[in-house]
CSV table of N, CA and C in Angstrom, one decimal:
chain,number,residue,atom,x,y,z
G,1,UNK,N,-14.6,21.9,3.1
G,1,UNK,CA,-14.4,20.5,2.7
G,1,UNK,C,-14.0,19.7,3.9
G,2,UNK,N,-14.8,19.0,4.1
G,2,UNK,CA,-14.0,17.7,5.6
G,2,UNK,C,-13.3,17.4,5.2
G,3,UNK,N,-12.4,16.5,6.3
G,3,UNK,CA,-11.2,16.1,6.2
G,3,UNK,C,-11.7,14.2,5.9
G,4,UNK,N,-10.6,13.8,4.9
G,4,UNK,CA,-10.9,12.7,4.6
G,4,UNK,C,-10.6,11.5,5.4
G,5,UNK,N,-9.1,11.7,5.8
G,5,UNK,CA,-9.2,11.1,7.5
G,5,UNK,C,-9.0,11.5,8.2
G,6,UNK,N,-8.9,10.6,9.6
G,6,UNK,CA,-8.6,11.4,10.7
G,6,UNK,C,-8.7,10.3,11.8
G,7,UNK,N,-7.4,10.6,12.8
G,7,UNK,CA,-7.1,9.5,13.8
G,7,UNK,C,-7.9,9.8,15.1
G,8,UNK,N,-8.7,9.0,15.6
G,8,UNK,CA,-9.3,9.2,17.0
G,8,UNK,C,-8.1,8.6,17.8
G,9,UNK,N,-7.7,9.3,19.1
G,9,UNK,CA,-7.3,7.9,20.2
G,9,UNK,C,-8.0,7.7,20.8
G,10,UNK,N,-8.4,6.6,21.1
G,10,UNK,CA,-9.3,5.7,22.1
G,10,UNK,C,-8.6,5.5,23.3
G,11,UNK,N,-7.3,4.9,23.7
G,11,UNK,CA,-6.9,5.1,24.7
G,11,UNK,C,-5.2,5.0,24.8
G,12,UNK,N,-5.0,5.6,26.3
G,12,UNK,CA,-3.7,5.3,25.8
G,12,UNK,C,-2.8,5.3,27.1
G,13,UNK,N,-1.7,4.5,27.2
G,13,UNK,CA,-1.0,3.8,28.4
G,13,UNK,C,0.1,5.1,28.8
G,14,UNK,N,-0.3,5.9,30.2
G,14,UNK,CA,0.1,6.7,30.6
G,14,UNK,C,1.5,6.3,31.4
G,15,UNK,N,2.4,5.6,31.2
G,15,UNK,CA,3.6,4.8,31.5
G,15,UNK,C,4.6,5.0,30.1
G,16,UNK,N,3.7,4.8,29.1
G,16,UNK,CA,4.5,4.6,27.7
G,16,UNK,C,3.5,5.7,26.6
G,17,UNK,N,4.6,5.2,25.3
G,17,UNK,CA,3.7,6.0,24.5
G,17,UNK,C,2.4,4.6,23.8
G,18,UNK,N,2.3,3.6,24.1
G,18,UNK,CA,1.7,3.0,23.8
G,18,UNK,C,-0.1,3.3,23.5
G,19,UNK,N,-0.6,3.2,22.3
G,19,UNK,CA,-2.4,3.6,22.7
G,19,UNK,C,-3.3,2.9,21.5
G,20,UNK,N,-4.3,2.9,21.6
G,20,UNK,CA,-4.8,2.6,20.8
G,20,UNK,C,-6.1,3.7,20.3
G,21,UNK,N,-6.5,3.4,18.9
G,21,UNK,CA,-7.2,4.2,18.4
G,21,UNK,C,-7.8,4.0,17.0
G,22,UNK,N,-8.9,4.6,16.5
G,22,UNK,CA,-9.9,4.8,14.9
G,22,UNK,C,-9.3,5.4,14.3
G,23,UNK,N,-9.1,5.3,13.3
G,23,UNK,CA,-8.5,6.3,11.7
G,23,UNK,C,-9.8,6.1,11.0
G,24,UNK,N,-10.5,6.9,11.0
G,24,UNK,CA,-11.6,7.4,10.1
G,24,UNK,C,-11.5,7.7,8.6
G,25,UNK,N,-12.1,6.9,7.7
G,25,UNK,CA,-11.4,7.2,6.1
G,25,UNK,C,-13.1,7.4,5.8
G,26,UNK,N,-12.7,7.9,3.9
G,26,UNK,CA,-13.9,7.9,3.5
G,26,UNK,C,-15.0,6.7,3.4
G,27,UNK,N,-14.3,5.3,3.9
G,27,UNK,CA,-15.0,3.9,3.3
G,27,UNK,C,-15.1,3.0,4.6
G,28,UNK,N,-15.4,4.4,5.8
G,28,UNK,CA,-15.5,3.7,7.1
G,28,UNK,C,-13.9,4.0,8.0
G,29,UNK,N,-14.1,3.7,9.3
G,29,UNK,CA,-13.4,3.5,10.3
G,29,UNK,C,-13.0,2.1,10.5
G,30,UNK,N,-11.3,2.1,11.3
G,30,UNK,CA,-10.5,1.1,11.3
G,30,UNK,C,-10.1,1.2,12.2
G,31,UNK,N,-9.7,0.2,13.5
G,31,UNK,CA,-9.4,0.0,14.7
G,31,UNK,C,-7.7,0.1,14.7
G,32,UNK,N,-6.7,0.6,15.5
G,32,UNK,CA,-5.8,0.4,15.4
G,32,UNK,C,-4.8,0.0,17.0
G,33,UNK,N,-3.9,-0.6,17.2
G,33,UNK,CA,-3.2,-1.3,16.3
G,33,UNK,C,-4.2,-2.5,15.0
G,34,UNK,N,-4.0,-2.5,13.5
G,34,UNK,CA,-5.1,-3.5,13.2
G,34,UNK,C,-4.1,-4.4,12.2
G,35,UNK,N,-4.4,-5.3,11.9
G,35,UNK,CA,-4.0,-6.7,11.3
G,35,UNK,C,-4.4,-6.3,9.9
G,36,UNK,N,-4.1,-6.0,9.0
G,36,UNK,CA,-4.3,-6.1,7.4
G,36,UNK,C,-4.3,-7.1,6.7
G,37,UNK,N,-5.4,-7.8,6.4
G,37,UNK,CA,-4.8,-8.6,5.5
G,37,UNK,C,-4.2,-8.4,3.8
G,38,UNK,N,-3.3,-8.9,2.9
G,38,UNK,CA,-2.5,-8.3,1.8
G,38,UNK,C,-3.5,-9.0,1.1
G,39,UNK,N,-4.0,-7.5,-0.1
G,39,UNK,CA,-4.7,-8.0,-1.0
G,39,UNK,C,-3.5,-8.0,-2.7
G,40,UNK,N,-2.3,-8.6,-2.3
G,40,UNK,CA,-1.2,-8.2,-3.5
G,40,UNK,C,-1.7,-7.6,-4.6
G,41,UNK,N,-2.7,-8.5,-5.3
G,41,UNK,CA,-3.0,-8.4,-6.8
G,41,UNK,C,-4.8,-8.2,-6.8
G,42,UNK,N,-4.8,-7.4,-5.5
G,42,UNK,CA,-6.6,-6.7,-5.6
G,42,UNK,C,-7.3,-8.3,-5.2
G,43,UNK,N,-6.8,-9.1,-4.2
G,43,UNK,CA,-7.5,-10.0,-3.7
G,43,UNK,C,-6.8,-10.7,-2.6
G,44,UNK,N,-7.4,-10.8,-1.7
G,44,UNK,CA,-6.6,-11.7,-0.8
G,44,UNK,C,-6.7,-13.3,-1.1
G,45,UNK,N,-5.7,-14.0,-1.1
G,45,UNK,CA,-5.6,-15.1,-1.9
G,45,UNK,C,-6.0,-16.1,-0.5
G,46,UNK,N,-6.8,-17.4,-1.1
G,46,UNK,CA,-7.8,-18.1,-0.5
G,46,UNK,C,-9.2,-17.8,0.4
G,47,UNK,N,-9.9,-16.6,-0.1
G,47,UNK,CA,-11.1,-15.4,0.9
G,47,UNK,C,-11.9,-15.1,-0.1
G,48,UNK,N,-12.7,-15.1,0.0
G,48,UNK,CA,-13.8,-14.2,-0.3
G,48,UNK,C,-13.8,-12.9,0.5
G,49,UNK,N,-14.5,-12.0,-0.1
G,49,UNK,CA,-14.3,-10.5,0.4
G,49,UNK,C,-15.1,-11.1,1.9
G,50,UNK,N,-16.2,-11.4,1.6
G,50,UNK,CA,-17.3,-12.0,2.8
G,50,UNK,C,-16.2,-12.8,4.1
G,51,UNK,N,-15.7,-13.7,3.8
G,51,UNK,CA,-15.0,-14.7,4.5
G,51,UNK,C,-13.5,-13.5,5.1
G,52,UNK,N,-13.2,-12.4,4.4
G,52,UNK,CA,-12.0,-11.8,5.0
G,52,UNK,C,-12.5,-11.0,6.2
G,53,UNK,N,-13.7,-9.9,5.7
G,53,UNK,CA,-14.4,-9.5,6.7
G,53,UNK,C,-14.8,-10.2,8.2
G,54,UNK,N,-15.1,-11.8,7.8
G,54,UNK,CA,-15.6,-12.4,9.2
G,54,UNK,C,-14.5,-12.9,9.6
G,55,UNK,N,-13.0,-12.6,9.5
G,55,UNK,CA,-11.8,-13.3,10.0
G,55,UNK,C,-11.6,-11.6,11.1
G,56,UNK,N,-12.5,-10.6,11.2
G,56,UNK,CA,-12.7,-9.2,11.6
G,56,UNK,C,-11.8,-8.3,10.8
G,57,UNK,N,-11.0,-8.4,9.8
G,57,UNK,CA,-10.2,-7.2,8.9
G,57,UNK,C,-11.5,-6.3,8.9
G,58,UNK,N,-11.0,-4.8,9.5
G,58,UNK,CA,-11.4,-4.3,8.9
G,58,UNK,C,-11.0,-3.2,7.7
G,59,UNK,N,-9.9,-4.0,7.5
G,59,UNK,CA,-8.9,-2.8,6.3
G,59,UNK,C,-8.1,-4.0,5.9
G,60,UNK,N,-7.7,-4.0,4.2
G,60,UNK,CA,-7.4,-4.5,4.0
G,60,UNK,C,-5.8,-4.0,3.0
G,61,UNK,N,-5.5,-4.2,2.6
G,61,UNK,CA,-3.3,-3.8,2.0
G,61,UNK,C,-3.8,-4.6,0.4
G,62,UNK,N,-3.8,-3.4,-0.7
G,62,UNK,CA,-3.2,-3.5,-1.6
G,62,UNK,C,-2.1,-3.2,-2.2
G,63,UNK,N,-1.4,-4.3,-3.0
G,63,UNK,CA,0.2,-3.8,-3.6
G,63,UNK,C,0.4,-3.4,-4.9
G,64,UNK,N,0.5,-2.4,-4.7
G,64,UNK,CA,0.9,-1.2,-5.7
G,64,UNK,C,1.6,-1.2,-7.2
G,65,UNK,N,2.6,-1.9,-7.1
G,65,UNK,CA,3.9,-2.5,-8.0
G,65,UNK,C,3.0,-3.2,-8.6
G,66,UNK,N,2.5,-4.7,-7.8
G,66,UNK,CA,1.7,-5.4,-8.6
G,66,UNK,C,0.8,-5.1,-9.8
G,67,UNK,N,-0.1,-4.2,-8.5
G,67,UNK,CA,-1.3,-3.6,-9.5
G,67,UNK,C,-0.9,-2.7,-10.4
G,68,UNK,N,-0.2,-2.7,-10.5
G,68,UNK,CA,0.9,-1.1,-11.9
G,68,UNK,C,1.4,-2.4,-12.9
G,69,UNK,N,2.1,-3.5,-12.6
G,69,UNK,CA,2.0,-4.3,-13.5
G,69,UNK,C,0.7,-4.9,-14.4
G,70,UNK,N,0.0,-5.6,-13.8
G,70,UNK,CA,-1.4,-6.2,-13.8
G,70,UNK,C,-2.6,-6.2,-12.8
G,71,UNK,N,-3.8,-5.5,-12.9
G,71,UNK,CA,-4.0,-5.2,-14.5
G,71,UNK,C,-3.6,-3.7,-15.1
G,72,UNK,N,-3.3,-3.0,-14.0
G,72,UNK,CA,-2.4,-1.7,-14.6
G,72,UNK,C,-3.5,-0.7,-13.3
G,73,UNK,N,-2.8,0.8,-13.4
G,73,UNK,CA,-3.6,1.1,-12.4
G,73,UNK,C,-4.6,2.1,-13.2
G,74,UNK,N,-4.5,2.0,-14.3
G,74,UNK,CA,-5.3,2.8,-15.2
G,74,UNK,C,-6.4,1.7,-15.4
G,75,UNK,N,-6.0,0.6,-16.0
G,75,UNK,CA,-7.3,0.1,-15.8
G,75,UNK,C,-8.5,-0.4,-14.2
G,76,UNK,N,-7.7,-0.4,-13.6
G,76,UNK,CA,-8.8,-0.4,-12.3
G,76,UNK,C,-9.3,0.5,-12.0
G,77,UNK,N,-8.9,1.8,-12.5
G,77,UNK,CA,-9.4,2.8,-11.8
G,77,UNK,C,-10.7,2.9,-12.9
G,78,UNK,N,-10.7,2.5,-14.6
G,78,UNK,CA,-11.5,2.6,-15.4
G,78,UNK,C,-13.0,1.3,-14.8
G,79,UNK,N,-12.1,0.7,-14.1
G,79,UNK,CA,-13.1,-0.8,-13.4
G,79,UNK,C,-13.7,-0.4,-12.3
G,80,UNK,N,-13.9,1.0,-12.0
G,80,UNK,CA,-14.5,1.6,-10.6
G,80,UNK,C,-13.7,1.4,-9.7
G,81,UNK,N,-12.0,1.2,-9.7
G,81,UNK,CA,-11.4,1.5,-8.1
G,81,UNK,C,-11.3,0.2,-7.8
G,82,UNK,N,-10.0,0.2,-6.8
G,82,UNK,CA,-10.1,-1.2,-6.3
G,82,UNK,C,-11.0,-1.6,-5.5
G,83,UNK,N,-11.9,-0.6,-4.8
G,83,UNK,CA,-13.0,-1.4,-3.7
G,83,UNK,C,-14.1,-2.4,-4.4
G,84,UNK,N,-14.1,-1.7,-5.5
G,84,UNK,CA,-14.6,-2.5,-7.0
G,84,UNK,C,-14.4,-3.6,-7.3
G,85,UNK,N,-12.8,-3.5,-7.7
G,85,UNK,CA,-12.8,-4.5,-8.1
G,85,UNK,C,-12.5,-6.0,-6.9
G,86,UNK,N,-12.3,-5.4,-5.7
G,86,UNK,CA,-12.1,-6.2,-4.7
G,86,UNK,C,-13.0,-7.0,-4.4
G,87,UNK,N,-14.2,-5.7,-4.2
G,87,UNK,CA,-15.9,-6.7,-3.6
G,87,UNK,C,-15.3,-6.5,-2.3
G,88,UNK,N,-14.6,-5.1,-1.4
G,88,UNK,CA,-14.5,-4.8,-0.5
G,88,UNK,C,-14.7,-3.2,-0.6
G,89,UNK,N,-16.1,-2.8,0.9
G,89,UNK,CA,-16.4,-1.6,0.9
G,89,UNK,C,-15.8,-1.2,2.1
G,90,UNK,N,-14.8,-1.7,2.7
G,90,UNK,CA,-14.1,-1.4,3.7
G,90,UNK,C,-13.3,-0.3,3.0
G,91,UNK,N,-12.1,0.4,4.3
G,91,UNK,CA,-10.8,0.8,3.8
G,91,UNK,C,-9.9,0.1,3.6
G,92,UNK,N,-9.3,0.8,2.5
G,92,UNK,CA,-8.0,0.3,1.7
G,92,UNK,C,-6.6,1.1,1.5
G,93,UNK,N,-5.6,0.5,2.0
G,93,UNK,CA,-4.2,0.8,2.1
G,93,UNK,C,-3.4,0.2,1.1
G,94,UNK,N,-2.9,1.3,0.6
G,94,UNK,CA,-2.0,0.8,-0.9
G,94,UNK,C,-0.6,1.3,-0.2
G,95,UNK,N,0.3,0.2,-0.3
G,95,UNK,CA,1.9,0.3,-0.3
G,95,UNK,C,2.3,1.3,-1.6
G,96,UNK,N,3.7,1.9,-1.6
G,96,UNK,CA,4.1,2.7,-2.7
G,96,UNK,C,4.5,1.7,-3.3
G,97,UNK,N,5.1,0.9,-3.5
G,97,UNK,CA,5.4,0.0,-4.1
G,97,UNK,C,7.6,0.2,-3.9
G,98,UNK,N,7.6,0.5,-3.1
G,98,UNK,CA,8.9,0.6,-2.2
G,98,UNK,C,9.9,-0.5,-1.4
G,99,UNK,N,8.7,-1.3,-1.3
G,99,UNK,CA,9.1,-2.7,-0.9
G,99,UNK,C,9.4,-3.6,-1.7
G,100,UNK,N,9.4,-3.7,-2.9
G,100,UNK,CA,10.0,-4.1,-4.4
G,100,UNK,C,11.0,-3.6,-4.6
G,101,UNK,N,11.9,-2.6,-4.2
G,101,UNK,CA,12.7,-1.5,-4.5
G,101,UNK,C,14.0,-3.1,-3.9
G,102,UNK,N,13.5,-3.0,-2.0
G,102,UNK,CA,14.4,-4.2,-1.8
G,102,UNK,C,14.3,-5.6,-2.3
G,103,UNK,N,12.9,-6.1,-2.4
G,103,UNK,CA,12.4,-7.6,-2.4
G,103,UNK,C,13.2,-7.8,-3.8
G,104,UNK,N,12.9,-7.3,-5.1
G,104,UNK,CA,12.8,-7.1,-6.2
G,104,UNK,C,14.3,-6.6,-6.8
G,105,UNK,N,15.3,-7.2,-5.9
G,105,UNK,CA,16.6,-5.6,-6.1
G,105,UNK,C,17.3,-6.2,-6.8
G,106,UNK,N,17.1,-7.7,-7.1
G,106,UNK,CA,17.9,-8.2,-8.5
G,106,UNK,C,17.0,-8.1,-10.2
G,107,UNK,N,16.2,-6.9,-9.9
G,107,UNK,CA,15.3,-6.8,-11.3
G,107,UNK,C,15.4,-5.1,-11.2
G,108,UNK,N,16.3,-4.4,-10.8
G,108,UNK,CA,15.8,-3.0,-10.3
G,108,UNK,C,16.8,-2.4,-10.5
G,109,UNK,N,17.1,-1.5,-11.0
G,109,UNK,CA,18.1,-0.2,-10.8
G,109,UNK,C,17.3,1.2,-10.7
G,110,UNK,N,18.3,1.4,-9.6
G,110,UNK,CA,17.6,2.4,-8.3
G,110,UNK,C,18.4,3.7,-9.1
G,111,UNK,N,18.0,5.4,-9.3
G,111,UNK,CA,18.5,6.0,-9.3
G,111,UNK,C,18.0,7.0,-8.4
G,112,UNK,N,18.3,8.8,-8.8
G,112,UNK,CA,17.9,9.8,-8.0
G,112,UNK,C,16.6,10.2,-8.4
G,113,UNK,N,16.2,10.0,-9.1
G,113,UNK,CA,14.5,10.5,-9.3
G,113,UNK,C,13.4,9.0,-9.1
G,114,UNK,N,13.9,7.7,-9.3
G,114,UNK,CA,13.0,6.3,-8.4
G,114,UNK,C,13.5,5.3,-8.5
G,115,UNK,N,13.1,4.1,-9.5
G,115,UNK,CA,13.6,3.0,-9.7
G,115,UNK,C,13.1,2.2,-11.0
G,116,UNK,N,13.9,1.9,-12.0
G,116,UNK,CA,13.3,0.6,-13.0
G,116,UNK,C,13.7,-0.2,-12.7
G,117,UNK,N,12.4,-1.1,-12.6
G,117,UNK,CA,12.2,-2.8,-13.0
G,117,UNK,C,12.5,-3.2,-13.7
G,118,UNK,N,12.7,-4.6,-13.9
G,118,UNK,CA,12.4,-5.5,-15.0
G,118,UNK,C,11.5,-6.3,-14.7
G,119,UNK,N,10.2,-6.2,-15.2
G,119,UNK,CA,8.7,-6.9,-15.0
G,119,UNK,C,9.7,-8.0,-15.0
G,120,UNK,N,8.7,-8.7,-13.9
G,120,UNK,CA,8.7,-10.8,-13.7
G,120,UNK,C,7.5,-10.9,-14.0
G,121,UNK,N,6.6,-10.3,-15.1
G,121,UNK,CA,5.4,-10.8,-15.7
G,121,UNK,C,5.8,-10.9,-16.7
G,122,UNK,N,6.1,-9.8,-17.3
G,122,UNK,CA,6.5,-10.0,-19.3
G,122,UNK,C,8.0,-9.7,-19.9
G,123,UNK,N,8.9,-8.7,-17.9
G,123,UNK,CA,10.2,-8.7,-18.9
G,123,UNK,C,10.2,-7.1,-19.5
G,124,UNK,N,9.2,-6.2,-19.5
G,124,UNK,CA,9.3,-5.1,-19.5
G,124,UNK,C,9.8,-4.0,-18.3
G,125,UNK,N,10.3,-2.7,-19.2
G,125,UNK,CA,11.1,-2.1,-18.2
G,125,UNK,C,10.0,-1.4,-17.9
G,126,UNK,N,9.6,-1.1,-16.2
G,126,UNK,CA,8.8,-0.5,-15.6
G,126,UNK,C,9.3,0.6,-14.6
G,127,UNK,N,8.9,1.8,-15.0
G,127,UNK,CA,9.8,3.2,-14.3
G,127,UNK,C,8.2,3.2,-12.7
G,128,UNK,N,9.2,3.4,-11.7
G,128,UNK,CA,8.8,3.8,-10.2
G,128,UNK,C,8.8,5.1,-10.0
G,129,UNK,N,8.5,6.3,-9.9
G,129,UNK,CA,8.9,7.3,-9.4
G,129,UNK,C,7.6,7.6,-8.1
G,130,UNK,N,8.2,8.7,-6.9
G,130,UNK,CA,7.2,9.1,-6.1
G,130,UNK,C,5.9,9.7,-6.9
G,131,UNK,N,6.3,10.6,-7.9
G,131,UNK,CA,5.2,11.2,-8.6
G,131,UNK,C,4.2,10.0,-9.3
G,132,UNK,N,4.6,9.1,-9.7
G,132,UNK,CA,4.2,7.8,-10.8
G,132,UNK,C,3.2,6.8,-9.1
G,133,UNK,N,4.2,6.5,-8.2
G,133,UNK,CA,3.3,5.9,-7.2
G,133,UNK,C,2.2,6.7,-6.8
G,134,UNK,N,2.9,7.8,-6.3
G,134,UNK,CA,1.3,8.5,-6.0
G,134,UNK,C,0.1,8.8,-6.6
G,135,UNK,N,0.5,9.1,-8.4
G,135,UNK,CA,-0.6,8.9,-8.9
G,135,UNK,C,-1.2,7.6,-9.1
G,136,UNK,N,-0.5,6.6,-9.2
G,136,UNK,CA,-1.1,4.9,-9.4
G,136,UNK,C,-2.0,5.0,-8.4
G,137,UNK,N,-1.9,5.7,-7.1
G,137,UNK,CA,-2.5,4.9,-5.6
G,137,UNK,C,-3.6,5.7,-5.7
G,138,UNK,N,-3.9,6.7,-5.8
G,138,UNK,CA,-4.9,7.8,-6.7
G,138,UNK,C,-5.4,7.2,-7.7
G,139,UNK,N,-5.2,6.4,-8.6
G,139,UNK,CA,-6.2,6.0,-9.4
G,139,UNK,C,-6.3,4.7,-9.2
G,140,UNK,N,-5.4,4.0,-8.3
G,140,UNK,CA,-6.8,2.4,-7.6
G,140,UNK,C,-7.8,3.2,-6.8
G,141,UNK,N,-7.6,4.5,-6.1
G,141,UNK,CA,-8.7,4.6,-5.2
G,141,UNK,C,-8.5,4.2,-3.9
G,142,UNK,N,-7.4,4.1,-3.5
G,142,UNK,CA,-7.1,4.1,-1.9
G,142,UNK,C,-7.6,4.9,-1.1
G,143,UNK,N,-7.7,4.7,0.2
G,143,UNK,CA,-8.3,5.5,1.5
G,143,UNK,C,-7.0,5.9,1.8
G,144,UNK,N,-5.9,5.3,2.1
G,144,UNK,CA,-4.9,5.6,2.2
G,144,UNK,C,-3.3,5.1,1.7
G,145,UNK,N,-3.0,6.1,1.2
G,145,UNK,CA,-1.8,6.5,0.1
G,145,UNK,C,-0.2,6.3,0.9
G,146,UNK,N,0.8,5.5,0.7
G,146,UNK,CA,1.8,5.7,1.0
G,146,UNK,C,2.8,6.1,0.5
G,147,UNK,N,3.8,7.0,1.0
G,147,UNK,CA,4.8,7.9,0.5
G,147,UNK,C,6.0,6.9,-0.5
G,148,UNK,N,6.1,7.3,-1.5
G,148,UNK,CA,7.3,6.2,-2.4
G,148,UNK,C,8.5,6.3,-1.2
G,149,UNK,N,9.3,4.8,-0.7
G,149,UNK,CA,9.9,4.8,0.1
G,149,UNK,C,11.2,4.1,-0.4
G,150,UNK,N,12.0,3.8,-0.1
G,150,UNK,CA,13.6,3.0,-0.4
G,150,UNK,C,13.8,2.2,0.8
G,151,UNK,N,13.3,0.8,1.1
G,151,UNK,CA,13.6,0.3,2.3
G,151,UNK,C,15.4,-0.9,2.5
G,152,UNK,N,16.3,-0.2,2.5
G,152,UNK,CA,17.6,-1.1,2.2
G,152,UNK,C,17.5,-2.1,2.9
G,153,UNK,N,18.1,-3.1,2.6
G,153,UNK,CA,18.6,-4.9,3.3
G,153,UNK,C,19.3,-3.7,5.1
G,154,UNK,N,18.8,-4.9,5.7
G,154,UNK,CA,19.3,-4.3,7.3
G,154,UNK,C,21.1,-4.1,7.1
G,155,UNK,N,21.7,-5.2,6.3
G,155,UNK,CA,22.8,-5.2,6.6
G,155,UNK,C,23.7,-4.6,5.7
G,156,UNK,N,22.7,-3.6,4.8
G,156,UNK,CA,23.5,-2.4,4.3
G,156,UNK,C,24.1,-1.6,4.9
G,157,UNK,N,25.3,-1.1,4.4
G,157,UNK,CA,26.3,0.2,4.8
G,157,UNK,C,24.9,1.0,5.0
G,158,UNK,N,25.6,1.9,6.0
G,158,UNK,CA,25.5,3.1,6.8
G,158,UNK,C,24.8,4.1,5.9
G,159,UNK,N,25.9,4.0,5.5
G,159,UNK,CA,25.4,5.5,3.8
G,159,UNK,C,24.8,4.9,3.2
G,160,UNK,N,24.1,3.5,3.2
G,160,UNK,CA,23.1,3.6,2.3
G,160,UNK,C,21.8,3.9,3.1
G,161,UNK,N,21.9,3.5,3.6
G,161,UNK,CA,20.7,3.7,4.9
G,161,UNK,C,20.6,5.5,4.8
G,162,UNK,N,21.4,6.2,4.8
G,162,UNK,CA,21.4,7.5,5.2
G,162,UNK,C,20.8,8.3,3.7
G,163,UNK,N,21.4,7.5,2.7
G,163,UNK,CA,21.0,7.9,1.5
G,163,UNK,C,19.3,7.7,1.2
G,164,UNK,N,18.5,6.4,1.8
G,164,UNK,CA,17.6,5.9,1.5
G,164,UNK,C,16.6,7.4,2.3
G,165,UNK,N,16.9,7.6,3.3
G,165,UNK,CA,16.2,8.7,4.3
G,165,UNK,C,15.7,9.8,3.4
């Protein structure tokens, strides 16, 4: 079975660790360091897929949380996948939806297995776990999948930071 991705380096600054380089996915290759634009809710807001491509994205950041709210990740994946429902054949990077954990931390109680929400759509309680993200990002159809993460405010205590690790 090939490998589904895989990082080329193209070059790289023999001074530092600095380089540049291709991450090869199933839905094409991506330049890196590269610019994402956020497709939050399976669209980049004021773009056409057409008009994102010619700004040169060639990868674009779906959010995870979102898309598990609305329209759910069960239904996009029933809608052929986010590249589907995007009207993008590019690659696609889905956040764990980890960044909600801080953004979102007055709707959220964090425990030891992930985190519940309180939807700011309808008010329902919405369970986070690593197992629950990774399957959500698996069923939009991502090229690439991000680890469920806990990102604390900078100017948290120590131990929470150490806890979040």
């Amino acid at each position: 079975m090939a490998v589904a991705l895989r990082f080329e380096r193209i070059a790289s600054d023999p001074g530092s660790a600095a380089r540049t380089g291709r991450i090869h996915t199933p839905h094409g290759p991506f330049d890196t360091p590269a610019f994402m634009p956020v497709g939050t809710l399976g669209s980049v807001k004021g773009l056409l897929p057409h008009e994102v491509a010619a700004t040169g994205a060639q990868v674009v950041l779906g959010n995870t949380y979102h898309l598990l709210l609305r329209p759910g990740h069960r239904t996009v994946a029933r809608l052929g996948g986010l590249h589907r429902l995007m009207a993008w054949d590019g690659p696609i990077l889905t956040d764990s939806g980890g960044f909600q954990v801080f953004s979102l931390g007055h709707l959220n109680r964090i425990d030891d297995d992930g985190v519940e929400f309180r939807s700011h759509v309808d008010g329902s309680l919405v369970r986070l776990t690593p197992e629950i993200s990774i399957e959500a990002q698996n069923a939009l159809g991502a090229d690439i999948i991000m680890m469920f993460d806990e990102c604390p405010a900078g100017d948290a205590p120590r131990a929470v930071h150490e806890a979040a690790v």
